[in-house]
Amino acid sequence: MSEQDGQRTIQDAIRKIMRDNKLSHDEKKEKIQEIYRKSNPMLKLCASNETGDSVPTYQNEEKKILGCKHYKRKCKLLCPDCNKLFTCRHCHAATEKHPFRRKQVSTMLCMCCSELQPVAQYCRKCKENMARYYCGTCKFFDDEPERDIYHCEKCGICRRGKPDDYFHCDNCGSCVSIDIQAEHKCFRNSISADCPVCGDYMFTSTKLVRFMQCGHCIHSSCYKEYARHHYTCPICRKSLANMSSLFSHIERMLQTQEMPPEFKDVTAEIYCNDCEKKSTAPYHFVYHKCNPCGSFNTQLLRKVGPQEKKTNS
């Protein structure tokens, strides 16, 4: 029997198993694995696979939409290190401890016809398009029709969005929206760090990343939750945005409050997190206004009593 006839026999057997509604998912998996154990050396790469196997996976099984909970796609990728098939790198990370070196992936399995073959956008056997978007560099597939993706050569990975809407910042080493290009402030390789809230690595994260006013990065979803309870950067403590409205409210509130008599002549030496300058202000239990910039995002360094002020003068 020729290799082509052998593969056709294997694929027919797999299709027969998949159409058998009397078999459970695990039973189908066992039977398919048994077929691979008896097949040629190339297919034996997947024979002992217990988690990432040749059984098709679905993003929506009821609607027969192939993929996983992370991506829509019609293929699985063979990990070059563990020789197991997984629908995506996140599925691989859920069960394996080693990284999924997706750029080194060379083999895929078409989930439409079960053909094991070199990675490509179209199946060499059934000619099915594996995904609307395909990147040969990242070995990345995405069949989501409403999701725009492009490959950035400088980042070295695929990014969400339209390429015309972003520019690559060589300083922070990432793509940034052109909407904030004029006021973009960053630090060297600032995005190549863990999110200060959730701890996930941001450079390769699938979550949207935003630059705070200070230049530090954070996941957009983490920022939204964090900003509900805080107004300073979790890294450098600078204000997250223009806080003039909040600071005006604090100043009006202080004008209606009087400190106890024993604190009337007490002043405070403070450090401003925003302008990074030291100054003095009337002592308050909570709020101290920076003289140079008017910010209330300050730290109390020490209290200065009336006796100390007389001595210094």
PDB file of C-alpha atoms in Angstrom:
ATOM      1  CA  MET A   1       0.000   0.000   0.000  1.00  0.00           C
ATOM      2  CA  SER A   2       1.373   3.444  -0.947  1.00  0.00           C
ATOM      3  CA  GLU A   3       1.852   6.179   1.659  1.00  0.00           C
ATOM      4  CA  GLN A   4      -0.987   8.169   0.100  1.00  0.00           C
ATOM      5  CA  ASP A   5      -3.345   5.178   0.260  1.00  0.00           C
ATOM      6  CA  GLY A   6      -2.241   4.494   3.848  1.00  0.00           C
ATOM      7  CA  GLN A   7      -3.066   8.032   4.944  1.00  0.00           C
ATOM      8  CA  ARG A   8      -6.407   7.872   3.141  1.00  0.00           C
ATOM      9  CA  THR A   9      -7.262   4.664   5.026  1.00  0.00           C
ATOM     10  CA  ILE A  10      -6.313   6.284   8.340  1.00  0.00           C
ATOM     11  CA  GLN A  11      -8.368   9.391   7.616  1.00  0.00           C
ATOM     12  CA  ASP A  12     -11.392   7.319   6.604  1.00  0.00           C
ATOM     13  CA  ALA A  13     -11.121   5.387   9.856  1.00  0.00           C
ATOM     14  CA  ILE A  14     -10.911   8.599  11.889  1.00  0.00           C
ATOM     15  CA  ARG A  15     -13.931  10.088  10.138  1.00  0.00           C
ATOM     16  CA  LYS A  16     -15.901   6.906  10.857  1.00  0.00           C
ATOM     17  CA  ILE A  17     -15.005   7.169  14.546  1.00  0.00           C
ATOM     18  CA  MET A  18     -15.958  10.858  14.700  1.00  0.00           C
ATOM     19  CA  ARG A  19     -19.369  10.129  13.156  1.00  0.00           C
ATOM     20  CA  ASP A  20     -20.127   7.442  15.723  1.00  0.00           C
ATOM     21  CA  ASN A  21     -22.499   9.183  18.163  1.00  0.00           C
ATOM     22  CA  LYS A  22     -22.453   6.178  20.498  1.00  0.00           C
ATOM     23  CA  LEU A  23     -18.843   6.888  21.471  1.00  0.00           C
ATOM     24  CA  SER A  24     -17.891   9.438  24.137  1.00  0.00           C
ATOM     25  CA  HIS A  25     -15.205  12.044  23.564  1.00  0.00           C
ATOM     26  CA  ASP A  26     -12.638   9.956  25.528  1.00  0.00           C
ATOM     27  CA  GLU A  27     -13.556   6.769  23.663  1.00  0.00           C
ATOM     28  CA  LYS A  28     -13.089   8.522  20.332  1.00  0.00           C
ATOM     29  CA  LYS A  29      -9.748   9.805  21.500  1.00  0.00           C
ATOM     30  CA  GLU A  30      -8.587   6.324  22.518  1.00  0.00           C
ATOM     31  CA  LYS A  31      -9.601   4.776  19.226  1.00  0.00           C
ATOM     32  CA  ILE A  32      -7.905   7.497  17.200  1.00  0.00           C
ATOM     33  CA  GLN A  33      -4.732   7.162  19.262  1.00  0.00           C
ATOM     34  CA  GLU A  34      -4.761   3.423  18.587  1.00  0.00           C
ATOM     35  CA  ILE A  35      -4.909   4.130  14.859  1.00  0.00           C
ATOM     36  CA  TYR A  36      -1.878   6.406  15.159  1.00  0.00           C
ATOM     37  CA  ARG A  37       0.044   3.787  17.128  1.00  0.00           C
ATOM     38  CA  LYS A  38      -0.232   1.447  14.176  1.00  0.00           C
ATOM     39  CA  SER A  39       0.533   4.102  11.556  1.00  0.00           C
ATOM     40  CA  ASN A  40       3.730   5.374   9.941  1.00  0.00           C
ATOM     41  CA  PRO A  41       6.577   7.042  11.921  1.00  0.00           C
ATOM     42  CA  MET A  42       5.478  10.598  11.163  1.00  0.00           C
ATOM     43  CA  LEU A  43       2.035  10.073  12.617  1.00  0.00           C
ATOM     44  CA  LYS A  44       3.493   8.301  15.661  1.00  0.00           C
ATOM     45  CA  LEU A  45       4.593  11.715  16.877  1.00  0.00           C
ATOM     46  CA  CYS A  46       1.032  12.106  18.127  1.00  0.00           C
ATOM     47  CA  ALA A  47       0.389   8.528  19.184  1.00  0.00           C
ATOM     48  CA  SER A  48       0.929   8.925  22.936  1.00  0.00           C
ATOM     49  CA  ASN A  49      -0.743  12.306  23.104  1.00  0.00           C
ATOM     50  CA  GLU A  50      -3.129  12.430  26.066  1.00  0.00           C
ATOM     51  CA  THR A  51      -4.142  16.082  26.092  1.00  0.00           C
ATOM     52  CA  GLY A  52      -3.432  17.672  22.729  1.00  0.00           C
ATOM     53  CA  ASP A  53      -4.587  15.062  20.215  1.00  0.00           C
ATOM     54  CA  SER A  54      -6.104  14.814  16.781  1.00  0.00           C
ATOM     55  CA  VAL A  55      -9.714  15.013  17.964  1.00  0.00           C
ATOM     56  CA  PRO A  56     -11.157  18.294  16.640  1.00  0.00           C
ATOM     57  CA  THR A  57     -11.775  20.985  19.210  1.00  0.00           C
ATOM     58  CA  TYR A  58     -14.476  23.617  18.999  1.00  0.00           C
ATOM     59  CA  GLN A  59     -14.933  27.194  20.063  1.00  0.00           C
ATOM     60  CA  ASN A  60     -18.646  26.530  19.663  1.00  0.00           C
ATOM     61  CA  GLU A  61     -19.428  22.821  19.307  1.00  0.00           C
ATOM     62  CA  GLU A  62     -23.153  23.399  18.836  1.00  0.00           C
ATOM     63  CA  LYS A  63     -22.488  25.587  15.803  1.00  0.00           C
ATOM     64  CA  LYS A  64     -19.527  23.424  14.712  1.00  0.00           C
ATOM     65  CA  ILE A  65     -17.093  26.341  14.882  1.00  0.00           C
ATOM     66  CA  LEU A  66     -13.618  24.838  15.112  1.00  0.00           C
ATOM     67  CA  GLY A  67     -10.974  26.264  17.438  1.00  0.00           C
ATOM     68  CA  CYS A  68     -10.692  26.704  21.189  1.00  0.00           C
ATOM     69  CA  LYS A  69     -11.840  29.206  23.789  1.00  0.00           C
ATOM     70  CA  HIS A  70      -8.962  31.465  22.775  1.00  0.00           C
ATOM     71  CA  TYR A  71      -9.131  31.431  18.972  1.00  0.00           C
ATOM     72  CA  LYS A  72     -11.203  30.354  15.991  1.00  0.00           C
ATOM     73  CA  ARG A  73      -9.066  28.178  13.696  1.00  0.00           C
ATOM     74  CA  LYS A  74      -9.309  24.907  11.785  1.00  0.00           C
ATOM     75  CA  CYS A  75      -5.958  23.385  12.632  1.00  0.00           C
ATOM     76  CA  LYS A  76      -3.851  22.147  15.506  1.00  0.00           C
ATOM     77  CA  LEU A  77      -0.121  22.766  15.868  1.00  0.00           C
ATOM     78  CA  LEU A  78       2.483  20.163  16.783  1.00  0.00           C
ATOM     79  CA  CYS A  79       4.716  21.363  19.617  1.00  0.00           C
ATOM     80  CA  PRO A  80       8.362  20.890  18.559  1.00  0.00           C
ATOM     81  CA  ASP A  81       9.389  19.957  22.112  1.00  0.00           C
ATOM     82  CA  CYS A  82       6.731  17.569  23.449  1.00  0.00           C
ATOM     83  CA  ASN A  83       5.417  16.364  20.049  1.00  0.00           C
ATOM     84  CA  LYS A  84       1.825  16.926  21.097  1.00  0.00           C
ATOM     85  CA  LEU A  85      -0.938  18.648  19.177  1.00  0.00           C
ATOM     86  CA  PHE A  86      -2.588  21.740  20.621  1.00  0.00           C
ATOM     87  CA  THR A  87      -5.065  24.199  19.171  1.00  0.00           C
ATOM     88  CA  CYS A  88      -3.048  27.184  20.447  1.00  0.00           C
ATOM     89  CA  ARG A  89      -0.188  28.164  22.749  1.00  0.00           C
ATOM     90  CA  HIS A  90      -2.582  28.977  25.583  1.00  0.00           C
ATOM     91  CA  CYS A  91      -4.076  25.482  25.450  1.00  0.00           C
ATOM     92  CA  HIS A  92      -0.519  24.154  25.560  1.00  0.00           C
ATOM     93  CA  ALA A  93       0.324  26.317  28.594  1.00  0.00           C
ATOM     94  CA  ALA A  94      -2.691  24.931  30.464  1.00  0.00           C
ATOM     95  CA  THR A  95      -1.150  21.430  30.631  1.00  0.00           C
ATOM     96  CA  GLU A  96       2.573  21.748  29.850  1.00  0.00           C
ATOM     97  CA  LYS A  97       5.334  23.441  31.838  1.00  0.00           C
ATOM     98  CA  HIS A  98       7.701  24.198  28.956  1.00  0.00           C
ATOM     99  CA  PRO A  99       7.140  27.185  26.612  1.00  0.00           C
ATOM    100  CA  PHE A 100       5.430  26.728  23.265  1.00  0.00           C
ATOM    101  CA  ARG A 101       8.038  27.838  20.715  1.00  0.00           C
ATOM    102  CA  ARG A 102       5.522  28.717  18.060  1.00  0.00           C
ATOM    103  CA  LYS A 103       8.039  30.158  15.586  1.00  0.00           C
ATOM    104  CA  GLN A 104       9.744  26.751  15.499  1.00  0.00           C
ATOM    105  CA  VAL A 105       6.492  24.894  14.764  1.00  0.00           C
ATOM    106  CA  SER A 106       6.673  23.126  11.400  1.00  0.00           C
ATOM    107  CA  THR A 107       3.740  20.687  11.478  1.00  0.00           C
ATOM    108  CA  MET A 108      -0.008  21.148  11.742  1.00  0.00           C
ATOM    109  CA  LEU A 109      -3.072  18.942  11.663  1.00  0.00           C
ATOM    110  CA  CYS A 110      -6.088  20.012   9.622  1.00  0.00           C
ATOM    111  CA  MET A 111      -9.149  19.453  11.824  1.00  0.00           C
ATOM    112  CA  CYS A 112     -11.360  19.257   8.740  1.00  0.00           C
ATOM    113  CA  CYS A 113      -9.736  16.209   7.127  1.00  0.00           C
ATOM    114  CA  SER A 114      -7.180  15.030   9.758  1.00  0.00           C
ATOM    115  CA  GLU A 115      -4.234  15.566   7.405  1.00  0.00           C
ATOM    116  CA  LEU A 116      -0.902  15.998   9.192  1.00  0.00           C
ATOM    117  CA  GLN A 117       1.233  18.348   7.101  1.00  0.00           C
ATOM    118  CA  PRO A 118       3.650  21.307   7.040  1.00  0.00           C
ATOM    119  CA  VAL A 119       2.221  24.522   8.503  1.00  0.00           C
ATOM    120  CA  ALA A 120       0.381  26.597   5.892  1.00  0.00           C
ATOM    121  CA  GLN A 121      -2.755  28.709   5.548  1.00  0.00           C
ATOM    122  CA  TYR A 122      -4.493  26.159   3.294  1.00  0.00           C
ATOM    123  CA  CYS A 123      -4.750  22.425   3.835  1.00  0.00           C
ATOM    124  CA  ARG A 124      -2.807  20.597   1.143  1.00  0.00           C
ATOM    125  CA  LYS A 125      -5.428  17.842   1.027  1.00  0.00           C
ATOM    126  CA  CYS A 126      -8.905  19.353   1.409  1.00  0.00           C
ATOM    127  CA  LYS A 127      -7.793  22.896   0.432  1.00  0.00           C
ATOM    128  CA  GLU A 128      -9.689  24.353   3.402  1.00  0.00           C
ATOM    129  CA  ASN A 129      -8.549  27.777   4.608  1.00  0.00           C
ATOM    130  CA  MET A 130      -7.302  27.245   8.172  1.00  0.00           C
ATOM    131  CA  ALA A 131      -8.066  30.858   9.193  1.00  0.00           C
ATOM    132  CA  ARG A 132      -8.832  34.269   7.762  1.00  0.00           C
ATOM    133  CA  TYR A 133      -5.543  35.583   9.173  1.00  0.00           C
ATOM    134  CA  TYR A 134      -2.307  33.594   8.974  1.00  0.00           C
ATOM    135  CA  CYS A 135       1.234  34.662   9.863  1.00  0.00           C
ATOM    136  CA  GLY A 136       3.976  32.383   8.589  1.00  0.00           C
ATOM    137  CA  THR A 137       6.528  33.935  10.944  1.00  0.00           C
ATOM    138  CA  CYS A 138       4.564  33.497  14.182  1.00  0.00           C
ATOM    139  CA  LYS A 139       2.679  30.390  12.983  1.00  0.00           C
ATOM    140  CA  PHE A 140      -0.432  32.193  14.129  1.00  0.00           C
ATOM    141  CA  PHE A 141      -3.976  31.532  12.878  1.00  0.00           C
ATOM    142  CA  ASP A 142      -7.125  33.515  13.682  1.00  0.00           C
ATOM    143  CA  ASP A 143     -10.475  33.047  11.947  1.00  0.00           C
ATOM    144  CA  GLU A 144     -12.328  35.756  13.858  1.00  0.00           C
ATOM    145  CA  PRO A 145     -13.915  37.923  11.114  1.00  0.00           C
ATOM    146  CA  GLU A 146     -14.222  41.061  13.232  1.00  0.00           C
ATOM    147  CA  ARG A 147     -10.663  41.016  14.593  1.00  0.00           C
ATOM    148  CA  ASP A 148      -7.948  42.978  12.795  1.00  0.00           C
ATOM    149  CA  ILE A 149      -4.401  41.654  13.187  1.00  0.00           C
ATOM    150  CA  TYR A 150      -1.043  42.580  11.705  1.00  0.00           C
ATOM    151  CA  HIS A 151       2.553  41.427  12.114  1.00  0.00           C
ATOM    152  CA  CYS A 152       5.066  43.995  13.372  1.00  0.00           C
ATOM    153  CA  GLU A 153       8.594  43.195  12.214  1.00  0.00           C
ATOM    154  CA  LYS A 154      10.183  45.284  14.991  1.00  0.00           C
ATOM    155  CA  CYS A 155       8.072  43.733  17.752  1.00  0.00           C
ATOM    156  CA  GLY A 156       8.616  40.333  16.173  1.00  0.00           C
ATOM    157  CA  ILE A 157       5.046  39.246  16.911  1.00  0.00           C
ATOM    158  CA  CYS A 158       1.486  39.750  15.678  1.00  0.00           C
ATOM    159  CA  ARG A 159      -0.540  42.596  17.154  1.00  0.00           C
ATOM    160  CA  ARG A 160      -4.271  43.276  17.294  1.00  0.00           C
ATOM    161  CA  GLY A 161      -5.495  46.219  15.267  1.00  0.00           C
ATOM    162  CA  LYS A 162      -4.863  47.777  11.861  1.00  0.00           C
ATOM    163  CA  PRO A 163      -1.237  48.616  10.995  1.00  0.00           C
ATOM    164  CA  ASP A 164      -2.167  52.139   9.870  1.00  0.00           C
ATOM    165  CA  ASP A 165      -3.555  52.878  13.333  1.00  0.00           C
ATOM    166  CA  TYR A 166      -0.268  52.184  15.150  1.00  0.00           C
ATOM    167  CA  PHE A 167       3.367  53.238  15.097  1.00  0.00           C
ATOM    168  CA  HIS A 168       6.314  51.337  16.544  1.00  0.00           C
ATOM    169  CA  CYS A 169       8.097  53.165  19.360  1.00  0.00           C
ATOM    170  CA  ASP A 170      11.765  52.145  19.377  1.00  0.00           C
ATOM    171  CA  ASN A 171      12.193  53.403  22.943  1.00  0.00           C
ATOM    172  CA  CYS A 172       9.566  51.272  24.691  1.00  0.00           C
ATOM    173  CA  GLY A 173       9.842  48.586  21.993  1.00  0.00           C
ATOM    174  CA  SER A 174       6.171  48.290  21.216  1.00  0.00           C
ATOM    175  CA  CYS A 175       3.373  49.418  18.916  1.00  0.00           C
ATOM    176  CA  VAL A 176       1.434  52.446  20.153  1.00  0.00           C
ATOM    177  CA  SER A 177      -1.777  54.021  18.883  1.00  0.00           C
ATOM    178  CA  ILE A 178      -1.203  57.007  16.620  1.00  0.00           C
ATOM    179  CA  ASP A 179      -3.970  58.759  18.582  1.00  0.00           C
ATOM    180  CA  ILE A 180      -1.507  59.348  21.442  1.00  0.00           C
ATOM    181  CA  GLN A 181       1.664  59.722  19.363  1.00  0.00           C
ATOM    182  CA  ALA A 182       2.081  63.432  20.170  1.00  0.00           C
ATOM    183  CA  GLU A 183       1.850  62.985  23.946  1.00  0.00           C
ATOM    184  CA  HIS A 184       3.285  59.437  24.116  1.00  0.00           C
ATOM    185  CA  LYS A 185       5.647  59.115  27.060  1.00  0.00           C
ATOM    186  CA  CYS A 186       7.432  55.887  27.907  1.00  0.00           C
ATOM    187  CA  PHE A 187      10.477  54.234  29.393  1.00  0.00           C
ATOM    188  CA  ARG A 188      13.012  51.992  27.697  1.00  0.00           C
ATOM    189  CA  ASN A 189      11.369  48.599  27.060  1.00  0.00           C
ATOM    190  CA  SER A 190       8.562  49.546  29.472  1.00  0.00           C
ATOM    191  CA  ILE A 191       6.115  47.078  27.935  1.00  0.00           C
ATOM    192  CA  SER A 192       8.578  44.189  28.375  1.00  0.00           C
ATOM    193  CA  ALA A 193       7.462  43.818  31.971  1.00  0.00           C
ATOM    194  CA  ASP A 194       4.759  42.241  34.093  1.00  0.00           C
ATOM    195  CA  CYS A 195       1.489  44.089  34.573  1.00  0.00           C
ATOM    196  CA  PRO A 196       1.737  45.843  37.976  1.00  0.00           C
ATOM    197  CA  VAL A 197      -1.770  44.646  38.872  1.00  0.00           C
ATOM    198  CA  CYS A 198      -2.236  41.072  37.593  1.00  0.00           C
ATOM    199  CA  GLY A 199       1.437  40.127  37.135  1.00  0.00           C
ATOM    200  CA  ASP A 200       1.066  38.767  33.570  1.00  0.00           C
ATOM    201  CA  TYR A 201       3.831  39.510  31.050  1.00  0.00           C
ATOM    202  CA  MET A 202       2.532  42.340  28.878  1.00  0.00           C
ATOM    203  CA  PHE A 203       4.685  42.180  25.729  1.00  0.00           C
ATOM    204  CA  THR A 204       3.123  38.952  24.448  1.00  0.00           C
ATOM    205  CA  SER A 205      -0.193  39.299  26.297  1.00  0.00           C
ATOM    206  CA  THR A 206      -3.431  38.991  24.345  1.00  0.00           C
ATOM    207  CA  LYS A 207      -4.957  41.666  26.585  1.00  0.00           C
ATOM    208  CA  LEU A 208      -4.892  45.291  25.497  1.00  0.00           C
ATOM    209  CA  VAL A 209      -2.131  47.351  27.112  1.00  0.00           C
ATOM    210  CA  ARG A 210      -2.334  51.069  27.816  1.00  0.00           C
ATOM    211  CA  PHE A 211       0.296  53.654  28.688  1.00  0.00           C
ATOM    212  CA  MET A 212      -0.433  55.696  31.771  1.00  0.00           C
ATOM    213  CA  GLN A 213       0.325  59.420  31.887  1.00  0.00           C
ATOM    214  CA  CYS A 214       3.665  58.726  33.588  1.00  0.00           C
ATOM    215  CA  GLY A 215       4.803  56.340  30.829  1.00  0.00           C
ATOM    216  CA  HIS A 216       4.399  53.041  32.675  1.00  0.00           C
ATOM    217  CA  CYS A 217       2.252  50.284  31.160  1.00  0.00           C
ATOM    218  CA  ILE A 218      -0.708  48.334  32.490  1.00  0.00           C
ATOM    219  CA  HIS A 219      -3.400  46.088  31.040  1.00  0.00           C
ATOM    220  CA  SER A 220      -6.410  48.187  30.016  1.00  0.00           C
ATOM    221  CA  SER A 221      -8.784  45.892  31.907  1.00  0.00           C
ATOM    222  CA  CYS A 222      -6.590  46.058  35.026  1.00  0.00           C
ATOM    223  CA  TYR A 223      -6.386  49.846  34.735  1.00  0.00           C
ATOM    224  CA  LYS A 224     -10.156  50.156  34.584  1.00  0.00           C
ATOM    225  CA  GLU A 225     -10.575  48.234  37.835  1.00  0.00           C
ATOM    226  CA  TYR A 226      -7.539  49.788  39.551  1.00  0.00           C
ATOM    227  CA  ALA A 227      -8.594  53.372  38.720  1.00  0.00           C
ATOM    228  CA  ARG A 228     -11.908  52.854  40.521  1.00  0.00           C
ATOM    229  CA  HIS A 229     -10.067  52.923  43.848  1.00  0.00           C
ATOM    230  CA  HIS A 230      -6.714  54.640  43.136  1.00  0.00           C
ATOM    231  CA  TYR A 231      -5.533  57.737  41.292  1.00  0.00           C
ATOM    232  CA  THR A 232      -1.759  57.150  41.278  1.00  0.00           C
ATOM    233  CA  CYS A 233       0.463  54.825  39.237  1.00  0.00           C
ATOM    234  CA  PRO A 234       1.120  51.586  41.158  1.00  0.00           C
ATOM    235  CA  ILE A 235       4.806  51.796  40.159  1.00  0.00           C
ATOM    236  CA  CYS A 236       5.940  55.434  40.480  1.00  0.00           C
ATOM    237  CA  ARG A 237       2.945  56.947  42.335  1.00  0.00           C
ATOM    238  CA  LYS A 238       2.468  59.752  39.799  1.00  0.00           C
ATOM    239  CA  SER A 239      -1.120  60.781  39.014  1.00  0.00           C
ATOM    240  CA  LEU A 240      -2.852  58.484  36.534  1.00  0.00           C
ATOM    241  CA  ALA A 241      -4.340  61.357  34.544  1.00  0.00           C
ATOM    242  CA  ASN A 242      -5.253  65.036  34.809  1.00  0.00           C
ATOM    243  CA  MET A 243      -6.495  65.287  38.396  1.00  0.00           C
ATOM    244  CA  SER A 244      -7.268  69.026  38.411  1.00  0.00           C
ATOM    245  CA  SER A 245     -10.961  68.406  39.038  1.00  0.00           C
ATOM    246  CA  LEU A 246     -10.236  66.164  42.036  1.00  0.00           C
ATOM    247  CA  PHE A 247      -7.618  68.542  43.423  1.00  0.00           C
ATOM    248  CA  SER A 248     -10.032  71.489  43.141  1.00  0.00           C
ATOM    249  CA  HIS A 249     -12.612  69.491  45.083  1.00  0.00           C
ATOM    250  CA  ILE A 250     -10.050  68.725  47.810  1.00  0.00           C
ATOM    251  CA  GLU A 251      -9.069  72.397  48.048  1.00  0.00           C
ATOM    252  CA  ARG A 252     -12.698  73.521  48.447  1.00  0.00           C
ATOM    253  CA  MET A 253     -13.197  70.887  51.115  1.00  0.00           C
ATOM    254  CA  LEU A 254     -10.122  72.055  53.066  1.00  0.00           C
ATOM    255  CA  GLN A 255     -11.432  75.644  53.035  1.00  0.00           C
ATOM    256  CA  THR A 256     -14.491  74.505  54.988  1.00  0.00           C
ATOM    257  CA  GLN A 257     -12.464  72.575  57.566  1.00  0.00           C
ATOM    258  CA  GLU A 258     -10.424  73.955  60.443  1.00  0.00           C
ATOM    259  CA  MET A 259      -7.576  72.103  62.077  1.00  0.00           C
ATOM    260  CA  PRO A 260      -7.555  71.878  65.914  1.00  0.00           C
ATOM    261  CA  PRO A 261      -5.903  74.918  67.609  1.00  0.00           C
ATOM    262  CA  GLU A 262      -2.764  72.982  68.557  1.00  0.00           C
ATOM    263  CA  PHE A 263      -2.005  72.459  64.835  1.00  0.00           C
ATOM    264  CA  LYS A 264      -2.677  76.066  63.774  1.00  0.00           C
ATOM    265  CA  ASP A 265       1.010  76.989  63.387  1.00  0.00           C
ATOM    266  CA  VAL A 266       2.285  73.565  62.342  1.00  0.00           C
ATOM    267  CA  THR A 267       3.603  73.195  58.810  1.00  0.00           C
ATOM    268  CA  ALA A 268       4.497  70.142  56.788  1.00  0.00           C
ATOM    269  CA  GLU A 269       7.539  69.406  54.684  1.00  0.00           C
ATOM    270  CA  ILE A 270       6.284  67.431  51.709  1.00  0.00           C
ATOM    271  CA  TYR A 271       7.481  65.701  48.548  1.00  0.00           C
ATOM    272  CA  CYS A 272       5.339  65.866  45.410  1.00  0.00           C
ATOM    273  CA  ASN A 273       5.033  62.631  43.453  1.00  0.00           C
ATOM    274  CA  ASP A 274       4.001  64.544  40.321  1.00  0.00           C
ATOM    275  CA  CYS A 275       6.637  67.286  39.950  1.00  0.00           C
ATOM    276  CA  GLU A 276       9.213  65.527  42.172  1.00  0.00           C
ATOM    277  CA  LYS A 277       9.902  68.689  44.204  1.00  0.00           C
ATOM    278  CA  LYS A 278       9.955  69.390  47.922  1.00  0.00           C
ATOM    279  CA  SER A 279       8.017  72.239  49.487  1.00  0.00           C
ATOM    280  CA  THR A 280       6.108  73.239  52.628  1.00  0.00           C
ATOM    281  CA  ALA A 281       2.369  73.436  53.240  1.00  0.00           C
ATOM    282  CA  PRO A 282      -0.017  73.980  56.187  1.00  0.00           C
ATOM    283  CA  TYR A 283      -0.184  70.733  58.118  1.00  0.00           C
ATOM    284  CA  HIS A 284      -3.278  68.575  57.620  1.00  0.00           C
ATOM    285  CA  PHE A 285      -4.099  65.071  58.768  1.00  0.00           C
ATOM    286  CA  VAL A 286      -4.553  63.862  55.162  1.00  0.00           C
ATOM    287  CA  TYR A 287      -3.985  66.424  52.398  1.00  0.00           C
ATOM    288  CA  HIS A 288      -1.025  68.674  51.582  1.00  0.00           C
ATOM    289  CA  LYS A 289      -0.854  70.869  48.486  1.00  0.00           C
ATOM    290  CA  CYS A 290       2.375  71.132  46.523  1.00  0.00           C
ATOM    291  CA  ASN A 291       3.354  74.794  46.140  1.00  0.00           C
ATOM    292  CA  PRO A 292       5.214  74.454  42.795  1.00  0.00           C
ATOM    293  CA  CYS A 293       2.546  72.516  40.843  1.00  0.00           C
ATOM    294  CA  GLY A 294      -0.646  72.560  42.946  1.00  0.00           C
ATOM    295  CA  SER A 295      -0.928  68.772  43.170  1.00  0.00           C
ATOM    296  CA  PHE A 296      -2.282  67.020  46.239  1.00  0.00           C
ATOM    297  CA  ASN A 297      -0.446  63.823  45.251  1.00  0.00           C
ATOM    298  CA  THR A 298       2.174  64.397  47.933  1.00  0.00           C
ATOM    299  CA  GLN A 299       4.004  62.585  50.707  1.00  0.00           C
ATOM    300  CA  LEU A 300       4.483  63.984  54.204  1.00  0.00           C
ATOM    301  CA  LEU A 301       8.180  64.045  55.048  1.00  0.00           C
ATOM    302  CA  ARG A 302       7.891  65.599  58.519  1.00  0.00           C
ATOM    303  CA  LYS A 303       5.937  68.041  60.661  1.00  0.00           C
ATOM    304  CA  VAL A 304       7.515  71.348  61.642  1.00  0.00           C
ATOM    305  CA  GLY A 305       6.220  72.863  64.882  1.00  0.00           C
ATOM    306  CA  PRO A 306       6.198  76.598  65.790  1.00  0.00           C
ATOM    307  CA  GLN A 307       9.173  76.250  68.179  1.00  0.00           C
ATOM    308  CA  GLU A 308      11.309  74.645  65.473  1.00  0.00           C
ATOM    309  CA  LYS A 309      10.359  77.380  63.015  1.00  0.00           C
ATOM    310  CA  LYS A 310      11.506  80.064  65.519  1.00  0.00           C
ATOM    311  CA  THR A 311      14.800  78.258  66.067  1.00  0.00           C
ATOM    312  CA  ASN A 312      15.465  77.965  62.355  1.00  0.00           C
ATOM    313  CA  SER A 313      14.623  81.607  61.769  1.00  0.00           C
TER     314      SER A 313
END
